[in-house]
Amino acid sequence: MSAEIADPVTGWGRTAPTAAARLVRPRSYEETVRAVRDCGTRGGIPRGLGRAYGDAAQNAGGSLIDMTALDRVVRVDAEAGTVACEAGISLQRLMEVLLPLGWFLPVTPGTRQVTVGGAIGSDIHGGNHPASGSFSRHVLSLDLLTSDGDIRTVVPGTPLFEATAGGMGLTGVILAATFRLHRVETSLMSVDTERASDLDDLMARLTASECRRRHRYSVGWLDLLASGSSLGRAVLTRGEHAPLAALSARSPARRQPLAFRPGRLPGAPSYVPEGLLGRTTVGLLNELWYRRAPRRRTGELQPISAFFHPLDGVPHWNRLYGRGGFVRYQFVVGDGQEEALVRIVRRIVRRGCPSLLALLKRFGVGDPGWLSFPMAGWTLSLDIPTGRTGLGPFLDELDEDVAAAGGRVCLAKDSRLRPELLAAMYPRLDEFRALRAELDPRGVFVSDLSRRLSI
């Protein structure tokens, strides 16, 4: 087991850096047990590939338990469509193993550089949430190392499972999991793309019954610098896994329909001038992106990597926001709160937030995780460079609007929410705190996020 002082440590947004954390990398269950027992007075928190945007996998002055060395595929049941694996394996590595067998992940976020433990701990969601729910819905069991050194097999329907799914690593260290997969015939997506003239048009298209029947995955990219009659204009992308019959007889993909070869572009430079992605630059890029999108195109075949994870092809793309980093702000409001959503979007547009990545999606019924983010309704995420005057107070005001509408912000993306709003957003917070106090009375598992929000 290796150990070193990691200074500083940040989330993917590169904000709220942690100082003097002890990074421990166990290579077995036994070493992980030892790492937990040796956490010390500042406790520890499991960490995967560092793709939480905020401070959920940081622990100032304490231990970070890097789980990426526990990355074995234990068993694939190609008949039943399940996989058992260690928690430190990445979604990319699983795709490399599973796609040639005709299976795909049940849920994937916008990056495949996430571990299975991180996927469960943050209960990740994707563009197929109305059809498939969050990642934890597909988990059949998991092995959890708790603060007393015991390894427990945890199954859905139990309080410990519901606290762990979306629990941000605060119930223990996930060591392994078994979960269901989704059958596919190719590693391609059949993609429909169209423009929406404004926010009302986009919302109508996202809720159309035809959209729900024909497409498993749907997401709308918004231009949050467009105003007036173009407020919320968008490019809507919808997709389904392409069947083998969609490939022509002369298509090169016919020879290896399940091949998975994600491409890579040159990485972002280590130094990017501050303000590069300011209002003027982002405005021009948004205009270009909207204009070059087809008014309507159906059945385009795209590789899975291009459809789900386009930014993974650019290593260290988070550097593009400069040294100060960026805030990934994501919230959800429930069905029936469409007026609140439109009101919040109007506030963001008036503020002139230069966001290249503003995505609107539908959520279906939420899963039972006590701190799981999704709920039936609408979720909007946007990236905002730090350093903009008054950004903190402005986001505080958005938090209050979201809470007043019965919504919540995503903890896996957060680095700045005020603790007094947390209980309003997550009504099962007291149950989570009570179970955690019983399970971990010494407070072994702790993070910058849990300290900041008094979870």
JSON list of N, CA, C and O in Angstrom, two decimals, residues 47 177 312 325:
[
{"chain": "A", "resi": 47, "resn": "ARG", "atom": "N", "xyz": [-11.84, 7.84, -2.73]},
{"chain": "A", "resi": 47, "resn": "ARG", "atom": "CA", "xyz": [-11.70, 8.67, -3.93]},
{"chain": "A", "resi": 47, "resn": "ARG", "atom": "C", "xyz": [-11.42, 7.77, -5.12]},
{"chain": "A", "resi": 47, "resn": "ARG", "atom": "O", "xyz": [-10.67, 6.80, -5.01]},
{"chain": "A", "resi": 177, "resn": "ALA", "atom": "N", "xyz": [-19.09, -4.52, -6.55]},
{"chain": "A", "resi": 177, "resn": "ALA", "atom": "CA", "xyz": [-20.53, -4.45, -6.82]},
{"chain": "A", "resi": 177, "resn": "ALA", "atom": "C", "xyz": [-20.88, -5.40, -7.94]},
{"chain": "A", "resi": 177, "resn": "ALA", "atom": "O", "xyz": [-20.05, -5.74, -8.80]},
{"chain": "A", "resi": 312, "resn": "ASP", "atom": "N", "xyz": [-14.36, 13.48, -23.27]},
{"chain": "A", "resi": 312, "resn": "ASP", "atom": "CA", "xyz": [-13.31, 12.56, -22.86]},
{"chain": "A", "resi": 312, "resn": "ASP", "atom": "C", "xyz": [-12.20, 12.46, -23.90]},
{"chain": "A", "resi": 312, "resn": "ASP", "atom": "O", "xyz": [-11.10, 12.01, -23.60]},
{"chain": "A", "resi": 325, "resn": "GLY", "atom": "N", "xyz": [-10.51, 27.77, -12.48]},
{"chain": "A", "resi": 325, "resn": "GLY", "atom": "CA", "xyz": [-11.46, 26.68, -12.60]},
{"chain": "A", "resi": 325, "resn": "GLY", "atom": "C", "xyz": [-12.87, 27.16, -12.92]},
{"chain": "A", "resi": 325, "resn": "GLY", "atom": "O", "xyz": [-13.08, 28.29, -13.38]}
]
